[in-house]
mmCIF file of C-alpha atoms and ligand atoms in Angstrom:
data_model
loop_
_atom_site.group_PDB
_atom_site.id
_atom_site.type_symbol
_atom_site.label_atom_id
_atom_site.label_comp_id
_atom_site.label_asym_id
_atom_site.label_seq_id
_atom_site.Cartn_x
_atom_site.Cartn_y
_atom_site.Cartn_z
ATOM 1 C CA UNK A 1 8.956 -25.419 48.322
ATOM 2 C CA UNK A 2 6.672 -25.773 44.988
ATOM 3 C CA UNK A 3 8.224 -24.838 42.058
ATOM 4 C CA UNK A 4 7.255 -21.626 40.214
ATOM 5 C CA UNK A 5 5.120 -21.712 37.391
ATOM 6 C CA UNK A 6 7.272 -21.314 34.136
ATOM 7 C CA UNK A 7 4.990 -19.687 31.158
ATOM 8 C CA UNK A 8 7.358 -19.191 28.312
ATOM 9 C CA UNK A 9 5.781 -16.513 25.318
ATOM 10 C CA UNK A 10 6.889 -18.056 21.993
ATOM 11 C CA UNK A 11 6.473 -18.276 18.135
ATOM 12 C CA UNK A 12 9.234 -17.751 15.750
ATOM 13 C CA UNK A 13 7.433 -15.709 13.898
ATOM 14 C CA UNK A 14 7.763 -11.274 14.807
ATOM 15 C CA UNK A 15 5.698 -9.382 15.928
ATOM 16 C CA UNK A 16 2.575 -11.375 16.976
ATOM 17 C CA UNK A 17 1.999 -10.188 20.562
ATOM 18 C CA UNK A 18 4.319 -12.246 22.740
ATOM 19 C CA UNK A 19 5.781 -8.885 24.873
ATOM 20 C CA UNK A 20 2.205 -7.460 25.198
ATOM 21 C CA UNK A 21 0.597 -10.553 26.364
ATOM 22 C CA UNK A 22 3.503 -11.607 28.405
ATOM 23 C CA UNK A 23 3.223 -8.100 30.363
ATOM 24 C CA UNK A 24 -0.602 -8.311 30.768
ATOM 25 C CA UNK A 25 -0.737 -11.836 32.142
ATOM 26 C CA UNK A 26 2.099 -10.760 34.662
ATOM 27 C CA UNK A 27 0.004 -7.866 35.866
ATOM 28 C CA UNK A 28 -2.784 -9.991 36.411
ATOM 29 C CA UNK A 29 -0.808 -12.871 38.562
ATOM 30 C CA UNK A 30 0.785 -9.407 40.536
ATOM 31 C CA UNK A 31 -2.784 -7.855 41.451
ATOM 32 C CA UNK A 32 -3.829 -11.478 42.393
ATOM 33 C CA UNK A 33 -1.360 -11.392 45.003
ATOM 34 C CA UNK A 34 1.142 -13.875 43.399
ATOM 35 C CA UNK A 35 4.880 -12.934 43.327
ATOM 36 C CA UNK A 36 5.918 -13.045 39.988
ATOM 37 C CA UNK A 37 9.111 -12.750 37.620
ATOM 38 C CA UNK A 38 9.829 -11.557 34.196
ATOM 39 C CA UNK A 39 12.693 -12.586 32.310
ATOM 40 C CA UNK A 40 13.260 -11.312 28.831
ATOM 41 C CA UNK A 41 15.898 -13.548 26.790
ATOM 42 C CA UNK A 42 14.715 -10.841 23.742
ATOM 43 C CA UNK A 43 17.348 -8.305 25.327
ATOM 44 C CA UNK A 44 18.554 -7.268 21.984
ATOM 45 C CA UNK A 45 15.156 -5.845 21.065
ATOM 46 C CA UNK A 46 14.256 -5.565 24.283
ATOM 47 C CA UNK A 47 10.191 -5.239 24.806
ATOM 48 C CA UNK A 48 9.452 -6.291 27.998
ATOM 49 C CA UNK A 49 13.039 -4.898 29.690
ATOM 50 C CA UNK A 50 11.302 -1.709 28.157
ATOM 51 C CA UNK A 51 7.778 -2.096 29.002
ATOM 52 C CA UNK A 52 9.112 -2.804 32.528
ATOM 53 C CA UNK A 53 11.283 0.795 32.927
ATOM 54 C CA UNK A 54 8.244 2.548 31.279
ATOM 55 C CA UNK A 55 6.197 1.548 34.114
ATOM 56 C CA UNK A 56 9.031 2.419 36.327
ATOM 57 C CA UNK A 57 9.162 5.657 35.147
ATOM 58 C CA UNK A 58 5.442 6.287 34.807
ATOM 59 C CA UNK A 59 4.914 5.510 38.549
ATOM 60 C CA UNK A 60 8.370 7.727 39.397
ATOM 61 C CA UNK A 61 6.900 10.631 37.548
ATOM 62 C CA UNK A 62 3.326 10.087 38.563
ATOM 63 C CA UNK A 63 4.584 9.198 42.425
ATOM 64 C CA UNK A 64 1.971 6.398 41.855
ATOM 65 C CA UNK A 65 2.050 2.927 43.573
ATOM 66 C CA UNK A 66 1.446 -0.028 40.632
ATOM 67 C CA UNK A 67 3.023 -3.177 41.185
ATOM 68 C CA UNK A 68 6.077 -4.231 39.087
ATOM 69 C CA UNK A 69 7.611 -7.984 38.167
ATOM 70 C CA UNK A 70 11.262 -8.840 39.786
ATOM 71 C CA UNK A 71 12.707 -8.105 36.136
ATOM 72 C CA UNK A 72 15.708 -10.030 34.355
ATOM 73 C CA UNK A 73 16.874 -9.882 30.643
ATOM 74 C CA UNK A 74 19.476 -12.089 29.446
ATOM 75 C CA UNK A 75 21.599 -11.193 26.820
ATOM 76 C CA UNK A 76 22.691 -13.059 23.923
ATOM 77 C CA UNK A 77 27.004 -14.658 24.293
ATOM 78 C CA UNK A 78 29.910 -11.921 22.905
ATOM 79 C CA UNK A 79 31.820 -14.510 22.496
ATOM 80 C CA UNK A 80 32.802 -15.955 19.657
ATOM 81 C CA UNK A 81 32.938 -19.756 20.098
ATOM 82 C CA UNK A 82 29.702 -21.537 19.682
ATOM 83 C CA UNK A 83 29.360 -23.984 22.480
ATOM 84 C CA UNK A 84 31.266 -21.704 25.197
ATOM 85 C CA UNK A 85 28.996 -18.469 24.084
ATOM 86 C CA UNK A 86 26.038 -21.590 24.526
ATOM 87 C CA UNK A 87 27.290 -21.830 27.718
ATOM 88 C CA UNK A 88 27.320 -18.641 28.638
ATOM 89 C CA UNK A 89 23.767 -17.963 27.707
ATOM 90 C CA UNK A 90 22.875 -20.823 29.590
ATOM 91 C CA UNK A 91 24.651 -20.041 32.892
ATOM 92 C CA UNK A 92 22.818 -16.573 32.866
ATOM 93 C CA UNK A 93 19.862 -17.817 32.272
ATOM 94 C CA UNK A 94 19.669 -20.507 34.884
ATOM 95 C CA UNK A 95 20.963 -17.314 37.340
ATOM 96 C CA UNK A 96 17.832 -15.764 36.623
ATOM 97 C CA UNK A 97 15.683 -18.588 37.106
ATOM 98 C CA UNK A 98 17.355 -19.700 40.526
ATOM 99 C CA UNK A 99 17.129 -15.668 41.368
ATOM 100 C CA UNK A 100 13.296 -16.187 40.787
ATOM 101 C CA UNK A 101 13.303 -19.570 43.097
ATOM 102 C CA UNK A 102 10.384 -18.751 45.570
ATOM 103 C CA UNK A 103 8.186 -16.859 43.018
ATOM 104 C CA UNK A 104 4.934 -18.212 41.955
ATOM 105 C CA UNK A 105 4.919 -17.439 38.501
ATOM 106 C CA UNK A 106 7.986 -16.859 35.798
ATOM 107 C CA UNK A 107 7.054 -15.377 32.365
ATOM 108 C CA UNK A 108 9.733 -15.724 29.923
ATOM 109 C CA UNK A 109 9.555 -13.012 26.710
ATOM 110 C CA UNK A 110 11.205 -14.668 23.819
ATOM 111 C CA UNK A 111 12.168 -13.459 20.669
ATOM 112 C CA UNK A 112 9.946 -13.822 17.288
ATOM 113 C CA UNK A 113 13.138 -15.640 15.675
ATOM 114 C CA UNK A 114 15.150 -19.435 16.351
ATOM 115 C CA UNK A 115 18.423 -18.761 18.618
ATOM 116 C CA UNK A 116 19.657 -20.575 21.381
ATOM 117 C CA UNK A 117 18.361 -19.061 23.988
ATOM 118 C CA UNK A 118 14.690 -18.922 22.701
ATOM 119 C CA UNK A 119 15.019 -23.336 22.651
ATOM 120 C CA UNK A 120 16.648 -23.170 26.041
ATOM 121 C CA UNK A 121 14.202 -21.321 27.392
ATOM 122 C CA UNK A 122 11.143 -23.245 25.723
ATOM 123 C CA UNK A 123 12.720 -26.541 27.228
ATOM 124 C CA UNK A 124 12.040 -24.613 30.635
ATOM 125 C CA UNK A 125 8.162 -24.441 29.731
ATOM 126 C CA UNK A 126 5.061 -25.858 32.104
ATOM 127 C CA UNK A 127 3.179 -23.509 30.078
ATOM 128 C CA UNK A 128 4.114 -22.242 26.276
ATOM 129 C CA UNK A 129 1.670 -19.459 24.930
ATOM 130 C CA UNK A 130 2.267 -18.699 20.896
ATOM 131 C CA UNK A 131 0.327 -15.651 19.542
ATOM 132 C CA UNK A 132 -0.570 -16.221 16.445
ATOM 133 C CA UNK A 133 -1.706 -13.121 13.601
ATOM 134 C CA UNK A 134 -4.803 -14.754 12.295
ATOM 135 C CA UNK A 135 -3.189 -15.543 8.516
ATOM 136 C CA UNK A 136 -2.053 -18.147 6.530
ATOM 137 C CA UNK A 137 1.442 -16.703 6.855
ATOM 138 C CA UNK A 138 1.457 -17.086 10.656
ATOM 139 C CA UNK A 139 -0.258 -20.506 10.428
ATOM 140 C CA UNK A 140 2.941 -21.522 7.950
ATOM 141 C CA UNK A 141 5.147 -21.622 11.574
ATOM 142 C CA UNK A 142 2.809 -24.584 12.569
ATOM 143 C CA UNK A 143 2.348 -26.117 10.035
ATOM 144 C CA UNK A 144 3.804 -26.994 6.339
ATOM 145 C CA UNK A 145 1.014 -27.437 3.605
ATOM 146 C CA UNK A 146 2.063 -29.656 0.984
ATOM 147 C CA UNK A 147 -1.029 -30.540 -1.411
ATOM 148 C CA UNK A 148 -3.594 -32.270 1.058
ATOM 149 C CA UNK A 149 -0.933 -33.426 3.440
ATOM 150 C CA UNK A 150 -0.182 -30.688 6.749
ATOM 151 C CA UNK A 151 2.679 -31.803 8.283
ATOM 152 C CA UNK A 152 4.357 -29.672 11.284
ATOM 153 C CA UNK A 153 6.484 -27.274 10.453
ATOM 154 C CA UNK A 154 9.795 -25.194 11.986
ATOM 155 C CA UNK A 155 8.084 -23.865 15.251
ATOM 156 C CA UNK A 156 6.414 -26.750 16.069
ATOM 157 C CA UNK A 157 9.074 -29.368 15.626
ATOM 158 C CA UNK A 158 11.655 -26.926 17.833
ATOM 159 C CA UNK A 159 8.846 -27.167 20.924
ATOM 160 C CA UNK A 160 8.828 -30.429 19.772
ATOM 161 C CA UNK A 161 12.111 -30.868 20.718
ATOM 162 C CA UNK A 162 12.182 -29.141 23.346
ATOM 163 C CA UNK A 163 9.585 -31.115 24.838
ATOM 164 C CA UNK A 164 12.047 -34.107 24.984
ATOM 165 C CA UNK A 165 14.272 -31.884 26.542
ATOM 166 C CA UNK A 166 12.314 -31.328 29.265
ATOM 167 C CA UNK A 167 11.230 -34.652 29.927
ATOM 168 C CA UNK A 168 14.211 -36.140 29.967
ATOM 169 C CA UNK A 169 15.987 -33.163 31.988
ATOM 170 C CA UNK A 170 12.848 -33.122 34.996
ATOM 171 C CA UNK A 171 10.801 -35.793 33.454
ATOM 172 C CA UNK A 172 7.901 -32.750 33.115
ATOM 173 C CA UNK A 173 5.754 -31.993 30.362
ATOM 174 C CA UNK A 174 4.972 -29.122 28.581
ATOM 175 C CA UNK A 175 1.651 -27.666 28.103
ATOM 176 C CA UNK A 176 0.862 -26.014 24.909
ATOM 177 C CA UNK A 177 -1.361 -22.907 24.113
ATOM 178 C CA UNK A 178 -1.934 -21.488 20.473
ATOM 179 C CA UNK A 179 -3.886 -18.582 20.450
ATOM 180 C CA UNK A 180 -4.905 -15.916 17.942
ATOM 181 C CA UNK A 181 -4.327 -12.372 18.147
ATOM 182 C CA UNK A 182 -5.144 -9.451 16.774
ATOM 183 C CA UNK A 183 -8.822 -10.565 15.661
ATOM 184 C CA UNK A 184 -10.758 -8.135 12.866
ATOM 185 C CA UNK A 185 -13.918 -9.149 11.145
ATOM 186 C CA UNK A 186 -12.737 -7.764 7.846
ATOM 187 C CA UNK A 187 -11.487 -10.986 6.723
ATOM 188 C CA UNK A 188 -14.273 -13.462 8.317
ATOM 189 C CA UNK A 189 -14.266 -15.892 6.084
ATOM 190 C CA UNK A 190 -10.180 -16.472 5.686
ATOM 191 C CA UNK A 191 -10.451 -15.586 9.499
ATOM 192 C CA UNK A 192 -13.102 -19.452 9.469
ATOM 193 C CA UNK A 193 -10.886 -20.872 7.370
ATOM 194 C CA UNK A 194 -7.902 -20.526 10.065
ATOM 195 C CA UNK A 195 -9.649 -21.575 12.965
ATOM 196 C CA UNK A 196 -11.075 -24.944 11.352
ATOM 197 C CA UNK A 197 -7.028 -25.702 10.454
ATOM 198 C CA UNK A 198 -5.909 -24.735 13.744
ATOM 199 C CA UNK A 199 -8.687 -26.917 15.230
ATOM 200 C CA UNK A 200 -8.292 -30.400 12.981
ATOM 201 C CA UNK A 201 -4.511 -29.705 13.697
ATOM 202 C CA UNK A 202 -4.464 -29.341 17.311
ATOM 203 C CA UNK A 203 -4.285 -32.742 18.509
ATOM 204 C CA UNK A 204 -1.866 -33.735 15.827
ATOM 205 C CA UNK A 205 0.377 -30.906 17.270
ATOM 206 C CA UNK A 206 0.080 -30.972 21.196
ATOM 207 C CA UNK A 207 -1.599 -27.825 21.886
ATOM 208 C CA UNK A 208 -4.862 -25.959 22.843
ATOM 209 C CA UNK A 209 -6.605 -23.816 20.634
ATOM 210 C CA UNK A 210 -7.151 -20.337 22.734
ATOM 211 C CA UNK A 211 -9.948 -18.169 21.668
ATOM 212 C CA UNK A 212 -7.859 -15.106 21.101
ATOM 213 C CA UNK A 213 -7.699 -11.543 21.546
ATOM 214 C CA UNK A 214 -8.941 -9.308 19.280
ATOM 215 C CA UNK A 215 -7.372 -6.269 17.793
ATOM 216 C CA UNK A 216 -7.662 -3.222 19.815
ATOM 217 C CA UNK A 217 -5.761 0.002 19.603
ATOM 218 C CA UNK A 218 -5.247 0.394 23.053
ATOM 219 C CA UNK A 219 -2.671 -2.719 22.957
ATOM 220 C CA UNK A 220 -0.490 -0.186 21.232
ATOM 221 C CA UNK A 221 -1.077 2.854 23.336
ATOM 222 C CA UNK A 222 0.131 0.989 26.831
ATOM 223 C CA UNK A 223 3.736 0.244 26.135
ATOM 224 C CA UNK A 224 4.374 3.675 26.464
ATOM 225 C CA UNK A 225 3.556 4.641 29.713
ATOM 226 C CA UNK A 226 4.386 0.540 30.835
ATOM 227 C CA UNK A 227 0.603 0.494 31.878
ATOM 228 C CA UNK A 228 -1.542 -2.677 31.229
ATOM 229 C CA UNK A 229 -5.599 -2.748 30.723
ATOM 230 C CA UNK A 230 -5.335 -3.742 34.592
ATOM 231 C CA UNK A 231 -4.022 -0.822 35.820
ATOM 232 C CA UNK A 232 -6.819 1.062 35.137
ATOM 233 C CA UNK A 233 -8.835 1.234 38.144
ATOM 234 C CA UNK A 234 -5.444 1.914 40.311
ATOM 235 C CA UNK A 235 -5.136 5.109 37.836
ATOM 236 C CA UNK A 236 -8.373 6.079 37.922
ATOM 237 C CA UNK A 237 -8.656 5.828 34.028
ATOM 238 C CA UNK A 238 -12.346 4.686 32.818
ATOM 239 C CA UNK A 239 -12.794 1.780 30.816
ATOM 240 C CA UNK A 240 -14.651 1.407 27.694
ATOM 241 C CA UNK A 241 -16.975 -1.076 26.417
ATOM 242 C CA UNK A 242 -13.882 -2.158 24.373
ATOM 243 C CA UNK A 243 -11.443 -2.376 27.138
ATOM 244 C CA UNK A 244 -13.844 -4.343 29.273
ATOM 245 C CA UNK A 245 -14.308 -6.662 26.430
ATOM 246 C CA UNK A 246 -10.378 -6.768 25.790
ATOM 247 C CA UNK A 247 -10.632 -8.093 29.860
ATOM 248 C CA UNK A 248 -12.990 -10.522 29.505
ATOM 249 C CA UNK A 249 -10.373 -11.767 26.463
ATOM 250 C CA UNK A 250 -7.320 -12.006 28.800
ATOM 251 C CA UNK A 251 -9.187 -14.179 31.613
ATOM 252 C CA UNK A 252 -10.215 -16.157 29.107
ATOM 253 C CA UNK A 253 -6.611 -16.971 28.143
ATOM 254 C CA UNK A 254 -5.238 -17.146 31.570
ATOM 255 C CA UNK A 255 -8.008 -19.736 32.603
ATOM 256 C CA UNK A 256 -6.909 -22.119 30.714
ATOM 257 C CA UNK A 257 -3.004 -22.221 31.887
ATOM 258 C CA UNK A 258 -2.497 -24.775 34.446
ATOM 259 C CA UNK A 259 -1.157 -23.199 37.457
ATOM 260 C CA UNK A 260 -0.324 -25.834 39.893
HETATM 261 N N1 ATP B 301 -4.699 -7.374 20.267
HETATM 262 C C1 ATP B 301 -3.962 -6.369 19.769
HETATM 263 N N2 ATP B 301 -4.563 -5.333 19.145
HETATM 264 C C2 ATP B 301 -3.827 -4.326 18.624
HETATM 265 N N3 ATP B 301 -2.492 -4.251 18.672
HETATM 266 C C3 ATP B 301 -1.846 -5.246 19.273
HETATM 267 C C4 ATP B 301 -2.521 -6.364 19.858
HETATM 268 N N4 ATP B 301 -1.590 -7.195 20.399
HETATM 269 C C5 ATP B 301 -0.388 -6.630 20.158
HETATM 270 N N5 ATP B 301 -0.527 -5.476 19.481
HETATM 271 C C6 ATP B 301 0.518 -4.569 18.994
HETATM 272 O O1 ATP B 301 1.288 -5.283 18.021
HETATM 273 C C7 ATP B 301 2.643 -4.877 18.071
HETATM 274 C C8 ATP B 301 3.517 -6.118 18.283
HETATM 275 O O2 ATP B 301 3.279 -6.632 19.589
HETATM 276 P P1 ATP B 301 4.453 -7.237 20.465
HETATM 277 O O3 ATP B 301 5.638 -6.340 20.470
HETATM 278 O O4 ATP B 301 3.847 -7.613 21.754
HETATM 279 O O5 ATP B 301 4.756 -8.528 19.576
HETATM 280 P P2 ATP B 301 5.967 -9.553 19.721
HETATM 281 O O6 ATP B 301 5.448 -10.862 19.256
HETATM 282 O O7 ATP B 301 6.543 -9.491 21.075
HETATM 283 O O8 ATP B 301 6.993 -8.974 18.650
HETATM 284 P P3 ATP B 301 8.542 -9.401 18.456
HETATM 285 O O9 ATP B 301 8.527 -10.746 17.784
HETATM 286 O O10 ATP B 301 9.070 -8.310 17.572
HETATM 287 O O11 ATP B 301 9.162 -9.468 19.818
HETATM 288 C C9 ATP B 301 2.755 -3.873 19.203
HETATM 289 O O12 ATP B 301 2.675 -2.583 18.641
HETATM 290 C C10 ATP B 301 1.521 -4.160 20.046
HETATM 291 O O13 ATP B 301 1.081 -3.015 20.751
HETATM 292 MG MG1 MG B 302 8.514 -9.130 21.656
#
């Protein structure tokens, strides 16, 4: 049986669009036909867990039919020694994953910080998508400036890492997309200035440079209601110029992950 496809949503940095974009690329893979699992390892905060009982609830109240991911969350170890709360966290994870064996696609929310169970789930990767805010500050997660020299920094070294995880573990590597979200033309030229670091440094890193999403108020409107920009047409809800555009963005992304 082939494998699913593993496409883990990462950056340690909060807040960037991991939970939204993880939600809208599962929607799409569902209305393709594909089976497809969620697993948030963010259960704390819990974004996706929630984004997945708001859609619950919206198609309960609205006795609508929209499709909905085989949902896990994994919580982070009560216990209080290291390597057996590790362990824990490790053994519920891999549950969820061999619960998921059959599906065609596994998306895998992480949270915006470094714990165990972000790396463990990174080293699980085919696919890693970071969301990036287009700023200096989020660009400081990739990469350290010091004077003329960029070197890579905390996020970057932990995929990194987790790359030789992987290969060693399945002998598989792990694909790598950066992308930018939350685009405005209010800052155009810092917004330049970004992309031509993102671009010189992708090679040096290991990923692909994305062409983003840009920033759109209906992002924040969804979560809600657990509706995606895809669900439109099932509800009947006209799309704008905006939301079509906001589309186009998300095949963009999703044509560039390497399903096998
Ligand atoms: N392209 C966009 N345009 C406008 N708002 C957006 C866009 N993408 C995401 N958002 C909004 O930004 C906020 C943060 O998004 P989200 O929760 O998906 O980020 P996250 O990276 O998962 O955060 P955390 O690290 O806290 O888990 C949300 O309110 C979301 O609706
Ligand atoms: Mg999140």
């Amino acid at each position: 049986m082939a494998k699913p496809c593993i496409i883990v949503f990462g950056n340690e940095k909060g807040g960037t669009g991991k939970s939204t974009i993880c939600m809208h690329i599962a929607m799409y893979f569902l209305r393709e036909g594909a089976a497809v699992g969620t697993i948030d390892v963010d259960a704390r905060q819990g974004t996706l867990t929630r984004y997945v009982s708001n859609r619950l609830i919206f198609i309960k109240e609205k006795q609508t039919s929209l499709a909905v991911p085989k949902h896990f969350s994994v919580h982070k170890s009560g216990r209080e020694n290291l390597k057996s709360a590790e362990q824990e966290e490790q053994e519920n994870f891999v549950s969820a994953l061999q619960q998921l064996e059959g599906y065609d696609f596994i998306l895998i929310d992480t949270p915006g910080n470094d714990v165990f169970l972000s790396r463990l789930a990174h080293s699980y990767a085919d696919t890693i998508i970071t969301p990036l805010n287009d700023s200096f500050v989020d660009l400081d997660m990739l990469v350290r400036a010091d004077g003329n020299n960029l070197s890579p920094s905390l996020y970057s070294e932990m995929v990194w890492e987790q790359r030789k995880v992987r290969m060693a573990r399945e002998k598989r590597s792990i694909d790598w997309i950066v992308m930018r979200n939350r685009l405005t033309n209010l800052y155009s030229h810092n917004r330049g200035k970004v992309e031509e670091v993102l671009s010189a440094l992708a090679k040096r890193i290991g990923f692909r440079l994305a062409t983003g999403f840009n920033e759109r108020v209906i992002f924040r409107e969804l979560f809600v209601s657990g509706l995606t920009l895809l669900d439109f047409e099932a509800i009947n809800r006209e799309l704008t110029i905006s939301h079509v555009a906001a589309k186009q963005e998300l095949r963009d992304l999703i044509g560039m992950i390497n399903a096998k």
